[in-house]
Coordinates of C-alpha atoms in Angstrom, one line a residue:
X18 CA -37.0 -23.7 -95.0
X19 CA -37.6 -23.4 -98.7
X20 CA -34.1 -21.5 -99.4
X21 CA -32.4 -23.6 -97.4
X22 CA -34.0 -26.8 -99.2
X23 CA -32.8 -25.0 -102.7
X24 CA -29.3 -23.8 -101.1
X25 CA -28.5 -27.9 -100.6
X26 CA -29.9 -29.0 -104.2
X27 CA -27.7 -26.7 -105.6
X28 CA -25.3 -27.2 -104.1
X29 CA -25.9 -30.7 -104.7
X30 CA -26.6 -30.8 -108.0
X31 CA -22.6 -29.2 -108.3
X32 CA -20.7 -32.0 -106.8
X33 CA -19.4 -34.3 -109.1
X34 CA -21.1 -37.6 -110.3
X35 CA -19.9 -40.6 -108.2
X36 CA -19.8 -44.2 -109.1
X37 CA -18.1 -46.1 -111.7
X38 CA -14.8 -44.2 -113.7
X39 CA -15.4 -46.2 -116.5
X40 CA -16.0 -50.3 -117.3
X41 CA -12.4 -51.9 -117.5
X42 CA -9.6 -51.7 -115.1
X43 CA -8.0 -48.6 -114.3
X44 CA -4.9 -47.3 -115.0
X45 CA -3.9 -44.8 -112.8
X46 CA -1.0 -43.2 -114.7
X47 CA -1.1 -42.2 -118.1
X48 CA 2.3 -43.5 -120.6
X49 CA 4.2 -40.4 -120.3
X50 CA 4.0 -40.1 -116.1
X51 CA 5.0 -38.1 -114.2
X52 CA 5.7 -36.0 -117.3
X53 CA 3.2 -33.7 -118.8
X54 CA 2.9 -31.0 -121.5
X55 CA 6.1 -29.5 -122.8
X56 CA 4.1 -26.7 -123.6
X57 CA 2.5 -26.0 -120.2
X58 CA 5.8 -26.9 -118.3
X59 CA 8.5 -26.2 -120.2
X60 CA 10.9 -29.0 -122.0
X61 CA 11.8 -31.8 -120.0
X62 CA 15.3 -34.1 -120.1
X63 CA 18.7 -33.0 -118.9
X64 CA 19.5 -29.9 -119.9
X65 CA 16.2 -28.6 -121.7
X66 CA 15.0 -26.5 -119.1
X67 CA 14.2 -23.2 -119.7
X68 CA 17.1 -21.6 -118.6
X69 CA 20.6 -22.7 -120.8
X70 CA 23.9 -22.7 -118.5
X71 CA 26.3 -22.8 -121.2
X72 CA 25.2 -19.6 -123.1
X73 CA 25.7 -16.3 -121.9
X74 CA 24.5 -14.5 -125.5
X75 CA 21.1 -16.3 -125.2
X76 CA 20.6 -18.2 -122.1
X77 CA 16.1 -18.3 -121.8
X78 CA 15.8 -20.8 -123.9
X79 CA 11.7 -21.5 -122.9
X80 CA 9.0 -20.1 -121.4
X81 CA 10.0 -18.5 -117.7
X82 CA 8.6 -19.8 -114.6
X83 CA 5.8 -18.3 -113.2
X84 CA 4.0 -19.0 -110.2
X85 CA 0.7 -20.8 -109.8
X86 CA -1.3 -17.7 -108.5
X87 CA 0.1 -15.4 -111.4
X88 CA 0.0 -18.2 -114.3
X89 CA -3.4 -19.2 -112.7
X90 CA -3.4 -22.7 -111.6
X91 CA -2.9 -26.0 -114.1
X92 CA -5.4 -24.2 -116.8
X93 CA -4.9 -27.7 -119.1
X94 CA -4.6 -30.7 -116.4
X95 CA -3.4 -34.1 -118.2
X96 CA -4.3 -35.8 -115.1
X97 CA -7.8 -37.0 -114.1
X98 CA -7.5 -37.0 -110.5
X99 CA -10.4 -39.8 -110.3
X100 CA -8.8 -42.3 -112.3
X101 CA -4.8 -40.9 -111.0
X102 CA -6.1 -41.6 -107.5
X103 CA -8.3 -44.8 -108.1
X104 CA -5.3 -47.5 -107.2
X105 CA -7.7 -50.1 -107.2
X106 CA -6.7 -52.1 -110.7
X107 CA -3.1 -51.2 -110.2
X108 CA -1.8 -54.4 -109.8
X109 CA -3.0 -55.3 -112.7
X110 CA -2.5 -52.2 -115.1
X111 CA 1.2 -50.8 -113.9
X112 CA 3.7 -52.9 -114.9
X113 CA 6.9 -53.3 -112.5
X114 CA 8.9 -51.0 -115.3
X115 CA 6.2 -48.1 -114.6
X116 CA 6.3 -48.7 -110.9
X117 CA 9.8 -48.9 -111.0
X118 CA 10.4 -45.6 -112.7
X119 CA 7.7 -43.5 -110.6
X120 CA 9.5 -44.9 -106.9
X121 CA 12.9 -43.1 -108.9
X122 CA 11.2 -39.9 -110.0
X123 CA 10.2 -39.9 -105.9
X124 CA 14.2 -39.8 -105.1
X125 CA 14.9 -36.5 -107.9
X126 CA 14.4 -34.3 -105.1
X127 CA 16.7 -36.1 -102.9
X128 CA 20.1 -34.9 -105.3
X129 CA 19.4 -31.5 -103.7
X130 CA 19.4 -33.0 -100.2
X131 CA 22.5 -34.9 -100.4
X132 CA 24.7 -32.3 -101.9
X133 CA 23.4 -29.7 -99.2
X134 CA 25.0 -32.4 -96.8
X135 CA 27.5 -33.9 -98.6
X136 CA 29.5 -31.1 -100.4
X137 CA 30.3 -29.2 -96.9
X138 CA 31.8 -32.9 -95.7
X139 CA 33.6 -33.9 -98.8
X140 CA 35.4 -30.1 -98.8
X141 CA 35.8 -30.9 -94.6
X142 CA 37.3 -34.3 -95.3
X143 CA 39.7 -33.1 -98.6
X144 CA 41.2 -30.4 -96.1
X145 CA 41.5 -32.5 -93.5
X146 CA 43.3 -35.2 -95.6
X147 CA 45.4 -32.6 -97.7
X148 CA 46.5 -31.1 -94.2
X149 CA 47.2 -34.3 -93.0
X150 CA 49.5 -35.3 -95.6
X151 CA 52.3 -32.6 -94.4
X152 CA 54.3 -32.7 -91.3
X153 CA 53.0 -31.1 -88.1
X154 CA 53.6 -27.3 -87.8
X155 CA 56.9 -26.5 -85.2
X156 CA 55.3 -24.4 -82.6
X157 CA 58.1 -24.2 -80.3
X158 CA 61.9 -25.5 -80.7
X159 CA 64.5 -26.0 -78.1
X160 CA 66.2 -23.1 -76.6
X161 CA 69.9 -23.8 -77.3
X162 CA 69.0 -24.4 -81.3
X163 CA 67.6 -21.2 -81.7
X164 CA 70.2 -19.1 -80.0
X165 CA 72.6 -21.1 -81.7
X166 CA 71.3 -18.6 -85.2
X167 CA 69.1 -15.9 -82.9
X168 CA 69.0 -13.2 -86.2
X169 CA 68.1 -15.6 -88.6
X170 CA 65.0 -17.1 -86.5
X171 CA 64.3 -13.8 -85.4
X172 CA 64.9 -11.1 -87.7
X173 CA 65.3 -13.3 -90.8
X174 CA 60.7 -13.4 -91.9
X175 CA 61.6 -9.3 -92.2
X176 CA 64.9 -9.4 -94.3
X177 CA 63.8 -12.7 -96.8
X178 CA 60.9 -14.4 -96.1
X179 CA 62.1 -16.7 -99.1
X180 CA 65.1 -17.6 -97.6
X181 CA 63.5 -17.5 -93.9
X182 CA 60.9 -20.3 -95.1
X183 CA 63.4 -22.3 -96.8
X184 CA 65.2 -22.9 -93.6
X185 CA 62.3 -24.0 -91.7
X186 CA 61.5 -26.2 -95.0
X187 CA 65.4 -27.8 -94.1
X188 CA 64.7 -27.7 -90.6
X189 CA 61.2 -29.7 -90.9
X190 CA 63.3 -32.2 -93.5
X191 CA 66.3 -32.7 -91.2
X192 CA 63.6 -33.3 -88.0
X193 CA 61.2 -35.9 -89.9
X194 CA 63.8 -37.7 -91.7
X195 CA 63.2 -37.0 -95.4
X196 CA 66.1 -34.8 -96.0
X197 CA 67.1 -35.3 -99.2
X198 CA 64.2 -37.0 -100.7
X199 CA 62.7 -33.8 -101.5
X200 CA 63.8 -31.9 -104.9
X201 CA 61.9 -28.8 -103.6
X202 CA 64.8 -28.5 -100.8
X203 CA 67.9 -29.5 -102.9
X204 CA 70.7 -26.3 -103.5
X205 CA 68.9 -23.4 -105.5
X206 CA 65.4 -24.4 -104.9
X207 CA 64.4 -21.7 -107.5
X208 CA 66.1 -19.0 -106.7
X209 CA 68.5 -18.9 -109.0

């Protein structure tokens, strides 16, 4: 019973000391939250990470990342997780500026999100709209118009395939109603 009695005041005697943090009100953020040492985390601001984008001679510009479990955990915490955690004067110590600007650094991680989701849809909709500003394609035309020129519609993608587009070009602009609105389509069209 005796080394279990000295097991538990040991044990005891480790935990931390509770009660009062300190006299005054708390503040549970220190001025420069959520941001922390430049030396421990690298440069903070747009731009100042460790990595630079816009030089390929010397792009590590800071100290590399490396995990927790290799660098060893926060080794110099700026954070006293009793006083960061006790929200009970906040009201009074956190001014709306401070509350304000730790509710945005919540929604950083969000820019990731909404290009993941965003990007694919914006190049969706741009196609969509760019294909939807030309005429429909002509899948199938009327019998008697292409025998009336059977080698040309037939034969004519193997012998020029300039010329052969052309004439569908023509034959889109005489079907749709723009023919001779187009400068692309006027005599020459850039072959000399």
């Amino acid at each position: 019973m005796g080394i279990l009695r000295r097991a538990a005041t040991r044990a005891g005697a480790a935990l931390p000391q509770r009660g009062g943090v300190s006299t005054g009100p708390i503040k549970p953020i220190g001025p420069n939250f959520p941001l922390t040492s430049e030396k421990a985390m690298g440069p903070h601001g747009w731009m100042r990470g460790s990595y630079h984008f816009w030089s390929l001679s010397n792009p590590i510009r800071g100290p590399l990342y490396r995990v927790p479990w290799v660098v060893g955990g926060i080794h110099n915490p700026t954070i006293d997780p009793e006083k960061h955690f006790n929200t009970q004067d906040r009201f009074q110590t956190v001014t709306a500026m401070e509350f304000a600007k730790c509710w945005v650094y919540n929604w950083l991680p969000f820019r990731v999100m909404w290009l993941c989701v965003f990007a694919p849809v914006g190049m969706i909709i741009t196609w969509t709209w760019l294909e939807q500003r030309r005429e429909p394609m002509e899948i199938y035309m009327d019998r008697e118009e292409y025998q009336k020129d059977f080698n040309s519609y037939y034969y004519g993608v193997y012998f020029d395939h300039h010329h052969f587009s052309h004439m569908l070009c023509q034959r889109r602009a005489h079907k749709w109603g723009y023919a001779g609105q187009d400068i692309t389509l006027e005599e020459g069209h850039g072959h000399g």
